[in-house]
PDB file of C-alpha atoms in Angstrom:
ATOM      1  CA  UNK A   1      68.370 -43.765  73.743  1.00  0.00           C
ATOM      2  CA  UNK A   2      72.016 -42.224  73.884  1.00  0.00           C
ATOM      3  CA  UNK A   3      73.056 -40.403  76.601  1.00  0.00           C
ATOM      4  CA  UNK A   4      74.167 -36.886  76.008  1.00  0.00           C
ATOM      5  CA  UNK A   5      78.284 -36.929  76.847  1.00  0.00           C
ATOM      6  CA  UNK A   6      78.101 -33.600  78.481  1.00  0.00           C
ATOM      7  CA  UNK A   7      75.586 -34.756  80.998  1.00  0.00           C
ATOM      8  CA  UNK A   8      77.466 -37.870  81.397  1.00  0.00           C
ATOM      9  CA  UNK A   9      80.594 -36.545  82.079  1.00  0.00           C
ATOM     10  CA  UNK A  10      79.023 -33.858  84.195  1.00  0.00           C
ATOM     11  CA  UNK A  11      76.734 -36.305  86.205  1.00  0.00           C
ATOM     12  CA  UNK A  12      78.550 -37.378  89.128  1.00  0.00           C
ATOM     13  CA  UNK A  13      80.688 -40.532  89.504  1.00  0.00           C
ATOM     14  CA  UNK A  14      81.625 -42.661  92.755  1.00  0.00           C
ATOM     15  CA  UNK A  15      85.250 -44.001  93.005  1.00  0.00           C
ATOM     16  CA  UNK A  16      86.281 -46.471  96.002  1.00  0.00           C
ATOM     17  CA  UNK A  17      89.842 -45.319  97.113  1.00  0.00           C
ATOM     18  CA  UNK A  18      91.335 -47.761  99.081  1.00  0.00           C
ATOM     19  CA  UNK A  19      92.939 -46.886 102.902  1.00  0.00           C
ATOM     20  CA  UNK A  20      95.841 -47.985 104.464  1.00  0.00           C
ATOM     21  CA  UNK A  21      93.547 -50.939 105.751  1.00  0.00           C
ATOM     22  CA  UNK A  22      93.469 -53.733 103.450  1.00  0.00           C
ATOM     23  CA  UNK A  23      90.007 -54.351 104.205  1.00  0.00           C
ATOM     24  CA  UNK A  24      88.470 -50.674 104.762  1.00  0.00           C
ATOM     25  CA  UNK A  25      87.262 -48.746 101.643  1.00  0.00           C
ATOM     26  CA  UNK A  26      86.207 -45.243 101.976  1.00  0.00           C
ATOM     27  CA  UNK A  27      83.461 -44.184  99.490  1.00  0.00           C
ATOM     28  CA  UNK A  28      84.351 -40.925  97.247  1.00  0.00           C
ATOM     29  CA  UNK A  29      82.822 -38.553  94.868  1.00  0.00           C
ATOM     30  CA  UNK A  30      84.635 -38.086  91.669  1.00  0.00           C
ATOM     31  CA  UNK A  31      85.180 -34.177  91.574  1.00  0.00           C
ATOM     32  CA  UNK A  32      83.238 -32.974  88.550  1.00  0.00           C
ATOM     33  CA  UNK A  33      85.216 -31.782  85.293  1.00  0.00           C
ATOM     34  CA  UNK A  34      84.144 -28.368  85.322  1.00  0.00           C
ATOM     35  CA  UNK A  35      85.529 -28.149  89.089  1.00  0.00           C
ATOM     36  CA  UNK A  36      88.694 -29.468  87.671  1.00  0.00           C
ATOM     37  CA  UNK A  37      88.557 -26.967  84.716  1.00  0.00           C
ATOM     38  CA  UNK A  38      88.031 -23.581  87.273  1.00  0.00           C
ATOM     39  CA  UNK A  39      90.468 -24.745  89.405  1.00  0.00           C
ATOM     40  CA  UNK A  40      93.425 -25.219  86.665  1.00  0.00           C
ATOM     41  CA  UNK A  41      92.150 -22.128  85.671  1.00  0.00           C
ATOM     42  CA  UNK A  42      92.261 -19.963  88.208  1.00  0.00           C
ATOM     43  CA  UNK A  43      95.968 -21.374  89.171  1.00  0.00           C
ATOM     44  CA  UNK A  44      96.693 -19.568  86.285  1.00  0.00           C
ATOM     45  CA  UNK A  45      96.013 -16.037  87.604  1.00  0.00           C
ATOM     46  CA  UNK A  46      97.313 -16.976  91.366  1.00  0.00           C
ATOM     47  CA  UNK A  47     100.276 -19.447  91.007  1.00  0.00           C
ATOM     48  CA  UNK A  48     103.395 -17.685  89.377  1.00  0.00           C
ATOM     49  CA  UNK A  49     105.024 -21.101  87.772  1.00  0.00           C
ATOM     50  CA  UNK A  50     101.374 -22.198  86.694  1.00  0.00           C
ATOM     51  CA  UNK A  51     101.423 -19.058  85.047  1.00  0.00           C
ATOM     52  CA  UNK A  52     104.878 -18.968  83.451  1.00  0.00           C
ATOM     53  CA  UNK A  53     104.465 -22.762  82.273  1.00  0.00           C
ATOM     54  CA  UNK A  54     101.192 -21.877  80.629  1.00  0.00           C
ATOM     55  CA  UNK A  55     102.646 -18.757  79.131  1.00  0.00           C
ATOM     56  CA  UNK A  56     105.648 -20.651  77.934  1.00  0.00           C
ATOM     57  CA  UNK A  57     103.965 -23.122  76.817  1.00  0.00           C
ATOM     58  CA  UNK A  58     102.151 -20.425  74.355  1.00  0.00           C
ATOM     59  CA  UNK A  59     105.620 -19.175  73.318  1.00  0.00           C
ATOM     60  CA  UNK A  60     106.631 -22.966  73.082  1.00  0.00           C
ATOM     61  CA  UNK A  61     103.820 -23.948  70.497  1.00  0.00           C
ATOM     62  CA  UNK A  62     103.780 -20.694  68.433  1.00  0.00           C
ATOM     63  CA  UNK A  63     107.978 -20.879  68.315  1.00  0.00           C
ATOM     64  CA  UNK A  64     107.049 -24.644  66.357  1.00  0.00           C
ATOM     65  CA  UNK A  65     104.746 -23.060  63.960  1.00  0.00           C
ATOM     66  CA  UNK A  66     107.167 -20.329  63.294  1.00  0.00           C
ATOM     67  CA  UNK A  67     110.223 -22.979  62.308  1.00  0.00           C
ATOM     68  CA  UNK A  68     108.312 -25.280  60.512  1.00  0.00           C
ATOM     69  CA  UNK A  69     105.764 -23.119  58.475  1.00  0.00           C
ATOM     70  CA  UNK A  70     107.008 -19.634  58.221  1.00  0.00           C
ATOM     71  CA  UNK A  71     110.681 -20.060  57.560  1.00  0.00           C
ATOM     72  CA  UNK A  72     110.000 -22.086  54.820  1.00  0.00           C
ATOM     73  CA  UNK A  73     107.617 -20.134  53.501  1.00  0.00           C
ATOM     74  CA  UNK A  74     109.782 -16.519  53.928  1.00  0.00           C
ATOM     75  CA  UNK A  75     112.380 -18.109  51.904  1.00  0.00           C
ATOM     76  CA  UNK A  76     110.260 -19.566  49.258  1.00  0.00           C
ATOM     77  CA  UNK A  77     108.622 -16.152  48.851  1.00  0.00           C
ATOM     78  CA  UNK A  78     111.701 -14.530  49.149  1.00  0.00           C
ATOM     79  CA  UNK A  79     112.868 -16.981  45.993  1.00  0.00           C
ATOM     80  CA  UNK A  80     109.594 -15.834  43.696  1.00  0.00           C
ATOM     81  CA  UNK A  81     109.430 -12.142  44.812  1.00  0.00           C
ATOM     82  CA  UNK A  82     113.454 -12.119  42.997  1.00  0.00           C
ATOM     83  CA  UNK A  83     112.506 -13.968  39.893  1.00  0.00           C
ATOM     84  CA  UNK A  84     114.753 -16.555  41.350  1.00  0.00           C
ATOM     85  CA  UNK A  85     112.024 -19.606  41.120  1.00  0.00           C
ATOM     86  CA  UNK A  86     109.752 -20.197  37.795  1.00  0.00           C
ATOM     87  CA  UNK A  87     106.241 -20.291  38.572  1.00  0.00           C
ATOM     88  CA  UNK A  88     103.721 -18.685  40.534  1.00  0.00           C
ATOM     89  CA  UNK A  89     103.191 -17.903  44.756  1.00  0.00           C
ATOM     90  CA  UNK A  90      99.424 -19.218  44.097  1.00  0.00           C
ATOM     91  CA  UNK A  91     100.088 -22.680  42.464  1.00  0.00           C
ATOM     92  CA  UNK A  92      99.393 -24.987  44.999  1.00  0.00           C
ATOM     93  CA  UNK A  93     100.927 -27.984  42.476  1.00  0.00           C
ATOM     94  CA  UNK A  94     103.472 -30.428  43.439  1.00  0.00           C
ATOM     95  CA  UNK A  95     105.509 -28.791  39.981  1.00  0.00           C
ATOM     96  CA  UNK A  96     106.844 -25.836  42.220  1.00  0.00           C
ATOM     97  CA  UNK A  97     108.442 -27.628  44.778  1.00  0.00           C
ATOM     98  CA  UNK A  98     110.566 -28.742  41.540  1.00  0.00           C
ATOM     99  CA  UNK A  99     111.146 -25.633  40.002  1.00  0.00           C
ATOM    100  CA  UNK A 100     111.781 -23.924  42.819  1.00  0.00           C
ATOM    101  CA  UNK A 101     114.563 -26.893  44.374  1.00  0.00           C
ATOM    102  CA  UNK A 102     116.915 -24.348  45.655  1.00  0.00           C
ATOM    103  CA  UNK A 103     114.289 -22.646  47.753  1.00  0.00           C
ATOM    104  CA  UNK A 104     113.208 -26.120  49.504  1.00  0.00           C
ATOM    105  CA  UNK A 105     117.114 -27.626  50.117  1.00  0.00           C
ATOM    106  CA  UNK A 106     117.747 -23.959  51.825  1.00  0.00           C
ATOM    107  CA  UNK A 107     114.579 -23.872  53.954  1.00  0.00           C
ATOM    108  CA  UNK A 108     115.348 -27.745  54.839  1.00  0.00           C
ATOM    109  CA  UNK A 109     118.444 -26.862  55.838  1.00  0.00           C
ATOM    110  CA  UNK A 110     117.582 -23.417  57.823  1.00  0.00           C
ATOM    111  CA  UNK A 111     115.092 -25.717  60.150  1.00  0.00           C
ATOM    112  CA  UNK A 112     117.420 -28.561  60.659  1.00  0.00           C
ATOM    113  CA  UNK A 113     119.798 -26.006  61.974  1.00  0.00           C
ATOM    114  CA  UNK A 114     117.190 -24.848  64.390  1.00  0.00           C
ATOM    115  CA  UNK A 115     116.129 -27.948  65.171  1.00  0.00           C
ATOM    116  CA  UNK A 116     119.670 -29.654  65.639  1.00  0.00           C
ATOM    117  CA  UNK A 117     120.738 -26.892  67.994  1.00  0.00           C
ATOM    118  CA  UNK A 118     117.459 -27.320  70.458  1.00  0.00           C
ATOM    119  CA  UNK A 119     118.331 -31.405  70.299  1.00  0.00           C
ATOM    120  CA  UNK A 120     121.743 -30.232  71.514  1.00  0.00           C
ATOM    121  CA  UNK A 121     120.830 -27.531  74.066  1.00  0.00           C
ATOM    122  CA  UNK A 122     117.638 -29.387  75.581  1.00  0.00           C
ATOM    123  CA  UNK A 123     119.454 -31.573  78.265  1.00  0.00           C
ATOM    124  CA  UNK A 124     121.296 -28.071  78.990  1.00  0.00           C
ATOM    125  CA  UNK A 125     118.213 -26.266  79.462  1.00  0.00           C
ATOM    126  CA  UNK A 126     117.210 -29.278  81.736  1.00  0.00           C
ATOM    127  CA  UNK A 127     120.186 -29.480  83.797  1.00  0.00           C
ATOM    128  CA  UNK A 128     119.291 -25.750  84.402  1.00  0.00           C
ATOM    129  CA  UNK A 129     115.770 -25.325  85.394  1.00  0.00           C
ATOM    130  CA  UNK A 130     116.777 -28.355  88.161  1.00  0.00           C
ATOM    131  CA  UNK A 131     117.023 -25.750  91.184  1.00  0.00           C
ATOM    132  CA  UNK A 132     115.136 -22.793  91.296  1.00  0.00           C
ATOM    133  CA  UNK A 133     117.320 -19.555  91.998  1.00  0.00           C
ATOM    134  CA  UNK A 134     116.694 -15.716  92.468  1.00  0.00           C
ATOM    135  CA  UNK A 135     116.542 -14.899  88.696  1.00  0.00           C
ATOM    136  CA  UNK A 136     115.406 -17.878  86.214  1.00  0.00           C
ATOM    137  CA  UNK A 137     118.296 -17.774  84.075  1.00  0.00           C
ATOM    138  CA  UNK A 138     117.135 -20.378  81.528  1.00  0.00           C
ATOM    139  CA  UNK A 139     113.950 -18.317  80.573  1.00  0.00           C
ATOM    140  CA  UNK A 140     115.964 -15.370  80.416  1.00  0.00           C
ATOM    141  CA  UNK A 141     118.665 -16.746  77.655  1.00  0.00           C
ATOM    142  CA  UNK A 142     115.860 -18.466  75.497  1.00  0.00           C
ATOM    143  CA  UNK A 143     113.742 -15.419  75.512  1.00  0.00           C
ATOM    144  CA  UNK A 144     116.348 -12.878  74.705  1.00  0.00           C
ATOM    145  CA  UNK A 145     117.917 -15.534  71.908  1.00  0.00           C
ATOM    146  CA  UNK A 146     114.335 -15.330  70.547  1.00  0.00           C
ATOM    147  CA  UNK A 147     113.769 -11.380  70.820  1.00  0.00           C
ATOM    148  CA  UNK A 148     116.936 -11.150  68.783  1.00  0.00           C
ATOM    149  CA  UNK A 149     117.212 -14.324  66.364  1.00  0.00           C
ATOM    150  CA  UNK A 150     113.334 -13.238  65.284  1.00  0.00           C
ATOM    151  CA  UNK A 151     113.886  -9.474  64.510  1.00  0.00           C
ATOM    152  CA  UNK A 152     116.979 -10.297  62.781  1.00  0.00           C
ATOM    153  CA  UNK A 153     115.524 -12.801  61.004  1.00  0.00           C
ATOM    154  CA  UNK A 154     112.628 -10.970  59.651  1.00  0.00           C
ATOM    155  CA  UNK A 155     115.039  -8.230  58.640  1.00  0.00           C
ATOM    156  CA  UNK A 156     117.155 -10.059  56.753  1.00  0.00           C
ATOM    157  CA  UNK A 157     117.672  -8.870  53.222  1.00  0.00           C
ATOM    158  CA  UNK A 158     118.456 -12.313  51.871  1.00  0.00           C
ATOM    159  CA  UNK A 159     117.889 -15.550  54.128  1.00  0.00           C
ATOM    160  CA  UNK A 160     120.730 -17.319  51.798  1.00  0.00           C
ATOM    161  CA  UNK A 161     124.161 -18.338  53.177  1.00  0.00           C
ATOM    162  CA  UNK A 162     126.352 -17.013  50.459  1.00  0.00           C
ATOM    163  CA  UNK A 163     125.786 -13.305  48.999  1.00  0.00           C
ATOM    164  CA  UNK A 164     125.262 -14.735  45.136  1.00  0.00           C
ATOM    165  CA  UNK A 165     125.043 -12.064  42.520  1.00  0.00           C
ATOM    166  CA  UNK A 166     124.999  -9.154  45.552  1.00  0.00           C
ATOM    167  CA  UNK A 167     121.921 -10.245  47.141  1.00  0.00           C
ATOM    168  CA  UNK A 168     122.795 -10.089  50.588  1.00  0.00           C
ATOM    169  CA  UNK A 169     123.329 -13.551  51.427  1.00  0.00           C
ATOM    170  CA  UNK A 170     125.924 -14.183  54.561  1.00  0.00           C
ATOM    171  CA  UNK A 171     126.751 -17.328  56.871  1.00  0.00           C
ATOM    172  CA  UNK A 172     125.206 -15.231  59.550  1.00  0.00           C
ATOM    173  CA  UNK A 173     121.835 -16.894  58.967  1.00  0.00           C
ATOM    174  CA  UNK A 174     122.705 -20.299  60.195  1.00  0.00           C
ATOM    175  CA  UNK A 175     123.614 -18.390  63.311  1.00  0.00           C
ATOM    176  CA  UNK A 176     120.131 -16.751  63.384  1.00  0.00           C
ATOM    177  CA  UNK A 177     118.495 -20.159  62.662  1.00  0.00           C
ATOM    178  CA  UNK A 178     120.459 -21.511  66.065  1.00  0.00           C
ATOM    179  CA  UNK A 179     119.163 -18.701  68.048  1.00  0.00           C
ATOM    180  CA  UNK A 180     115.660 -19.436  67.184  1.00  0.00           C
ATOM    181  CA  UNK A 181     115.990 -23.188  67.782  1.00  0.00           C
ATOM    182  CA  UNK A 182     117.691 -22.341  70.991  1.00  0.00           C
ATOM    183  CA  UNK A 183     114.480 -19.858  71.887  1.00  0.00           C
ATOM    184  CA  UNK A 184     112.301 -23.102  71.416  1.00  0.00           C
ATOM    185  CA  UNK A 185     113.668 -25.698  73.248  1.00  0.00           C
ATOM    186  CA  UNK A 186     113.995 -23.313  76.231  1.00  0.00           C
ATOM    187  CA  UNK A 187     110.698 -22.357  76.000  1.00  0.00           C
ATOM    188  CA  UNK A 188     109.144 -25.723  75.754  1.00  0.00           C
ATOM    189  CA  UNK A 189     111.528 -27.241  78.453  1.00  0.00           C
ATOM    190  CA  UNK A 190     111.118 -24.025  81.534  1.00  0.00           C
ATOM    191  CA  UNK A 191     107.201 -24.061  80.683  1.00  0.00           C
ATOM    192  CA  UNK A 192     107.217 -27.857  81.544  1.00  0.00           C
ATOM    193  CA  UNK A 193     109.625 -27.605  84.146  1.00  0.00           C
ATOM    194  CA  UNK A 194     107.370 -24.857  85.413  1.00  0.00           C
ATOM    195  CA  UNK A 195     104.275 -26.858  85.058  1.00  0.00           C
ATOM    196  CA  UNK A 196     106.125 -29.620  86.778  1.00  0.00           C
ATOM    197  CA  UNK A 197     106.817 -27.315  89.893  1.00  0.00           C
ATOM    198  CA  UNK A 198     103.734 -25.805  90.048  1.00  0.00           C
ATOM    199  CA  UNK A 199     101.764 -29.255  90.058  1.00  0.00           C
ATOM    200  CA  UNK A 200     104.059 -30.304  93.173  1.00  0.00           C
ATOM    201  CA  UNK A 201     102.977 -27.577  95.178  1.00  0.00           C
ATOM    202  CA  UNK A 202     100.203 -27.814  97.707  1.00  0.00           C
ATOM    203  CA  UNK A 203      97.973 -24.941  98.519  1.00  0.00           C
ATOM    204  CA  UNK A 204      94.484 -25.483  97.426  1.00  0.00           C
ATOM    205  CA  UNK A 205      92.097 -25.555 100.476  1.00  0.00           C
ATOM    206  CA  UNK A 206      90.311 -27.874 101.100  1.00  0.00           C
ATOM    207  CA  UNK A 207      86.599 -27.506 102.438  1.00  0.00           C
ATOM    208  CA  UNK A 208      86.255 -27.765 105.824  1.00  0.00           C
ATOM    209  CA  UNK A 209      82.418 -28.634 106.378  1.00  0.00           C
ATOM    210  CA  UNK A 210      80.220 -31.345 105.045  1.00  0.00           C
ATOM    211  CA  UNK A 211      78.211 -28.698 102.284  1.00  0.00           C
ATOM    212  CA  UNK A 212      81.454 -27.289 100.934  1.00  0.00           C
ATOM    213  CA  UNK A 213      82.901 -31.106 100.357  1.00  0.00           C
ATOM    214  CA  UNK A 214      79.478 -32.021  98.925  1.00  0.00           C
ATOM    215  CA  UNK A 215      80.009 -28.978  96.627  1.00  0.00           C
ATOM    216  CA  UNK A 216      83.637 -30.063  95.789  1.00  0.00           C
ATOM    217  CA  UNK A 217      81.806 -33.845  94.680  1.00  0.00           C
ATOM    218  CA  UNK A 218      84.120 -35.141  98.189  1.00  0.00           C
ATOM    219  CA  UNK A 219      81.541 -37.371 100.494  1.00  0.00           C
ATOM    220  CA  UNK A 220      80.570 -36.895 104.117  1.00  0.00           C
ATOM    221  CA  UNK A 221      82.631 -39.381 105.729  1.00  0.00           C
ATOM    222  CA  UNK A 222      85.683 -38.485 104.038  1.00  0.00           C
ATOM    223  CA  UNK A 223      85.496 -34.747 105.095  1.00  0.00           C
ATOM    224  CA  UNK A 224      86.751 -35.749 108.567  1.00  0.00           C
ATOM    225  CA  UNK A 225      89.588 -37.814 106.992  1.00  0.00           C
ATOM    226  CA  UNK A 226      92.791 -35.773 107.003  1.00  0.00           C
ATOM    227  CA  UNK A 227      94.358 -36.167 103.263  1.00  0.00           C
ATOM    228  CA  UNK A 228      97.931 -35.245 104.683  1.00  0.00           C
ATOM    229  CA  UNK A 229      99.587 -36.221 107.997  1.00  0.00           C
ATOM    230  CA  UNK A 230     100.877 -33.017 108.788  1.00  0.00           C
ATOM    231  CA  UNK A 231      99.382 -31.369 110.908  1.00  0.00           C
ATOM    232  CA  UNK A 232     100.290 -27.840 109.204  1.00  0.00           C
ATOM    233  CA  UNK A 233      99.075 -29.074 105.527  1.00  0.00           C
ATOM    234  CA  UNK A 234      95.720 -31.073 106.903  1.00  0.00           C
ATOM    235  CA  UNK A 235      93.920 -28.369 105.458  1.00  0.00           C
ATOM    236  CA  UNK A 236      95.301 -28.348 102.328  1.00  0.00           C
ATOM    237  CA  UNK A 237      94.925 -31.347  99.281  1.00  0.00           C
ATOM    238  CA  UNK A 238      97.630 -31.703  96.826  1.00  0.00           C
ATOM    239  CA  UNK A 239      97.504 -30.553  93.144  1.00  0.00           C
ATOM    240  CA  UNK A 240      98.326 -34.086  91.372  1.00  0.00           C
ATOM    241  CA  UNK A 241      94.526 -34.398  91.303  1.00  0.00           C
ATOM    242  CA  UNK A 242      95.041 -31.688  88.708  1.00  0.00           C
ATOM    243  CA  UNK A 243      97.895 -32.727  86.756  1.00  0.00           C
ATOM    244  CA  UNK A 244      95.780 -33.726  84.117  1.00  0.00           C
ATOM    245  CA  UNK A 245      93.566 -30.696  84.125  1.00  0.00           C
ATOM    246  CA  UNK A 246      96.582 -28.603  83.960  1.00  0.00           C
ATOM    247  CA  UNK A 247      97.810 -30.261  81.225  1.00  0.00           C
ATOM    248  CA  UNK A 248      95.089 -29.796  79.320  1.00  0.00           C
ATOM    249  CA  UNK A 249      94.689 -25.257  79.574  1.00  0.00           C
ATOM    250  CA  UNK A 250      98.776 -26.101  79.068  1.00  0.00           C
ATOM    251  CA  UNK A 251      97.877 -27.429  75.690  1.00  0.00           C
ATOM    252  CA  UNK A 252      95.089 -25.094  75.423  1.00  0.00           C
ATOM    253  CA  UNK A 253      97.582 -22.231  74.973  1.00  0.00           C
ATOM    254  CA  UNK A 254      99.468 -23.901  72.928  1.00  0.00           C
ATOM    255  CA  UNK A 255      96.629 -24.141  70.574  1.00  0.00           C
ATOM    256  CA  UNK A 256      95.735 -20.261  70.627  1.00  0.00           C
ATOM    257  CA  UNK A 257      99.168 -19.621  69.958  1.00  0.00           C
ATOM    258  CA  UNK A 258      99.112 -21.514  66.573  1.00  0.00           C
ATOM    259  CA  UNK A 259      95.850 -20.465  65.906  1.00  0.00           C
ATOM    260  CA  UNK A 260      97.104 -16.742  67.170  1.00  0.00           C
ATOM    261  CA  UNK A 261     100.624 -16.748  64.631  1.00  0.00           C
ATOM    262  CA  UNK A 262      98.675 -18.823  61.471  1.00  0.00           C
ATOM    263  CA  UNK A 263      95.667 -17.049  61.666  1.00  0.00           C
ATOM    264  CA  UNK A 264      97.098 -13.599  62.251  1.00  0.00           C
ATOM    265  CA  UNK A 265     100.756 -13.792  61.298  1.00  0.00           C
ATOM    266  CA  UNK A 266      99.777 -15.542  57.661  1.00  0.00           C
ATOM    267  CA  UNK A 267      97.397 -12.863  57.173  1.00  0.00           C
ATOM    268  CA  UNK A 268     100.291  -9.575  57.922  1.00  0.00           C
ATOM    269  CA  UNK A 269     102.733 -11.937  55.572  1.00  0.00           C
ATOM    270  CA  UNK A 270     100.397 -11.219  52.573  1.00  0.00           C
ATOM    271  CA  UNK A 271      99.062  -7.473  53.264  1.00  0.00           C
ATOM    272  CA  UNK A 272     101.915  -5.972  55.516  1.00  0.00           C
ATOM    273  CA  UNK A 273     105.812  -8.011  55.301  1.00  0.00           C
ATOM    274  CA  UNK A 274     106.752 -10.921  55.145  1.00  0.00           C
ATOM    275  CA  UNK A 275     108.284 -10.346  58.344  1.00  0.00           C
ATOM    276  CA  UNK A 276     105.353 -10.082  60.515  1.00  0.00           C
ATOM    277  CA  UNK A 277     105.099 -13.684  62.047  1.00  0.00           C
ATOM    278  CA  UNK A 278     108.576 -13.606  63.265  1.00  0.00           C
ATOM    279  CA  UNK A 279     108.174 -10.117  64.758  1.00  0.00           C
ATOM    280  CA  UNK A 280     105.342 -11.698  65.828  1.00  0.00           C
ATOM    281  CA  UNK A 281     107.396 -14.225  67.681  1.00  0.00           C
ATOM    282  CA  UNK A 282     109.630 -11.505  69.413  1.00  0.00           C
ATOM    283  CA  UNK A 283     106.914  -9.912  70.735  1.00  0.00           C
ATOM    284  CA  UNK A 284     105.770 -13.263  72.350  1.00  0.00           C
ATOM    285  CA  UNK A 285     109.150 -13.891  73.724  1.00  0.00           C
ATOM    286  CA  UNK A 286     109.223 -10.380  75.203  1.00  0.00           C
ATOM    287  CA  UNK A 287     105.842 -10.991  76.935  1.00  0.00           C
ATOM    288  CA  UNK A 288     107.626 -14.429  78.791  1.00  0.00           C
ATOM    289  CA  UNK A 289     110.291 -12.171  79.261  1.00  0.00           C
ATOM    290  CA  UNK A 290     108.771  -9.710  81.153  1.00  0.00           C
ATOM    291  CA  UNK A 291     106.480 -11.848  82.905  1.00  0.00           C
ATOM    292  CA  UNK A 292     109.701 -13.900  83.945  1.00  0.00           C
ATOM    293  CA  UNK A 293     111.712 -11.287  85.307  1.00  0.00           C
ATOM    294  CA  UNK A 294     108.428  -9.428  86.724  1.00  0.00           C
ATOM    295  CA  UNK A 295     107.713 -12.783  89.180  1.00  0.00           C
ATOM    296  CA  UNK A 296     111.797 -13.171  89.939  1.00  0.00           C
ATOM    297  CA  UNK A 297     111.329  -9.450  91.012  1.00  0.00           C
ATOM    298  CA  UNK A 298     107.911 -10.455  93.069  1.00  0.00           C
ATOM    299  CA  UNK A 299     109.696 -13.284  95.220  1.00  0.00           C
ATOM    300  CA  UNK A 300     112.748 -11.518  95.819  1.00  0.00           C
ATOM    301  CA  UNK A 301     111.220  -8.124  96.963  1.00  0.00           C
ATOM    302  CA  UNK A 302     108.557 -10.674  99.122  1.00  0.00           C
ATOM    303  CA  UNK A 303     111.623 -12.601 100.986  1.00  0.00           C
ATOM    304  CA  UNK A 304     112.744  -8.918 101.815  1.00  0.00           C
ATOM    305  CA  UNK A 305     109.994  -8.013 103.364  1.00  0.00           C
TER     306      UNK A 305
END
């Protein structure tokens, strides 16, 4: 009879970890998932760069979606709305990608802009976010590129590069396209770098008699083991256990954000503007903003005290 996965991956597992002693073997409890799960969790609400990397990694999917799908889409719609394209917004036939050529080649080349400048400015972004400092710079730029390259992007009155037969077309929107490129890269690369930081960290306690380790799936005879040799961190275990726990709420958000921008944004494209998913966008990049400058603010008024 097949086991039910849940219970399997719920029921608890041994794992020999080897000691320093080639020939001693200290019997452990594999902590269960759902431990794991709380505790990546929760480092969301108490760690600061958990935090930011999960919110920027929210920003950081959603900014992907916006380049890929809606840009392409705002300037195809933009194309039929004019009478500039034969055919209709509802065909879904491989026909209107050829009758509406012009639309496609100026999308095409609206995200390769955005995408060529994050290729450029992601080892910049990198170099950056190396050393942490009083105010986190990188986060700052890429949001406020965002805020701006978003709103002006959604209010442009032609997303074309040349103003043919006076509809508002200027140069200007490559410029707009960097900005939002720009906005992505930094968000992806501070959220991991924030991630990164945050995993690196140790300050989860660990239980100090033989119930609580039971409870945390960590056998008896390990309990009296100290996991660190200093003496100032022995009660403390190290978050790479997590890394992998982490990375999976970080991809979690991620997910909501796409599912958050199509769902949502597709649905304020048709009934409100077209717009709306890219003022969508700068509303997102406002929240990492604040939430950025809000923890920069935290630490800095903390070392004062």
């Amino acid at each position: 009879m097949p086991q039910n996965p849940v219970r399997a991956l719920e029921r608890t597992r041994y794992v020999v970890c080897r000691t320093r002693a080639p020939s001693t073997y200290t019997a452990q409890k594999a902590v269960p998932f759902w431990r794991l799960l709380k505790d990546s969790v929760g480092l969301g609400f108490t760690d600061s760069q958990i935090a930011l990397g999960y919110l920027g990694g929210f920003v950081a999917r959603a900014s992907t979606v916006a380049i890929s799908l809606f840009i392409p889409v705002f300037v195809n719609a933009f194309f039929i709305r004019n009478g500039f394209c034969q055919g209709s917004p509802n065909d879904p036939s491989p026909e209107l990608k050829k009758e509406c050529r012009a639309a496609y080649l100026l999308a095409s080349v609206l995200t390769g802009v955005a995408q060529l400048m994050g290729l450029i400015c992601a080892p910049l972004f990198g170099y950056l976010s190396r050393k942490p400092r009083r105010i986190n710079y990188p986060i700052l730029v890429a949001t406020s590129f965002g805020i701006v390259g978003y709103v002006v992007f959604a209010r442009l009155s032609s997303p074309e590069p040349k103003n043919v037969d006076g509809r508002g077309g200027s140069p200007a929107v490559f410029l707009v396209a960097a900005l939002i490129g720009i906005s992505q890269i930094g968000a992806i690369v501070c959220s991991l770098g924030s991630l990164g930081k945050g995993v690196l960290a140790v300050d989860i306690p660990q239980p100090q008699s033989a119930e609580a380790a039971q409870a945390e799936g960590v056998d008896e005879a390990s309990v009296s083991t100290p996991l660190l040799r200093d003496s100032t961190s022995a009660r403390r275990v190290s978050r790479v256990r997590l890394k992998g726990s982490i990375a999976g709420v970080y991809s979690w958000c991620g997910g909501a954000a796409i599912l958050l921008l199509t769902k949502l944004g597709g649905y304020l494209f048709d009934v409100w503007t077209p717009g709306a998913p890219f003022y969508m966008m700068s509303i997102f990049n406002g929240m990492l903003l604040v939430a950025s400058l809000g923890i920069d603010a935290a630490r800095v008024y903390g070392t004062k005290q």
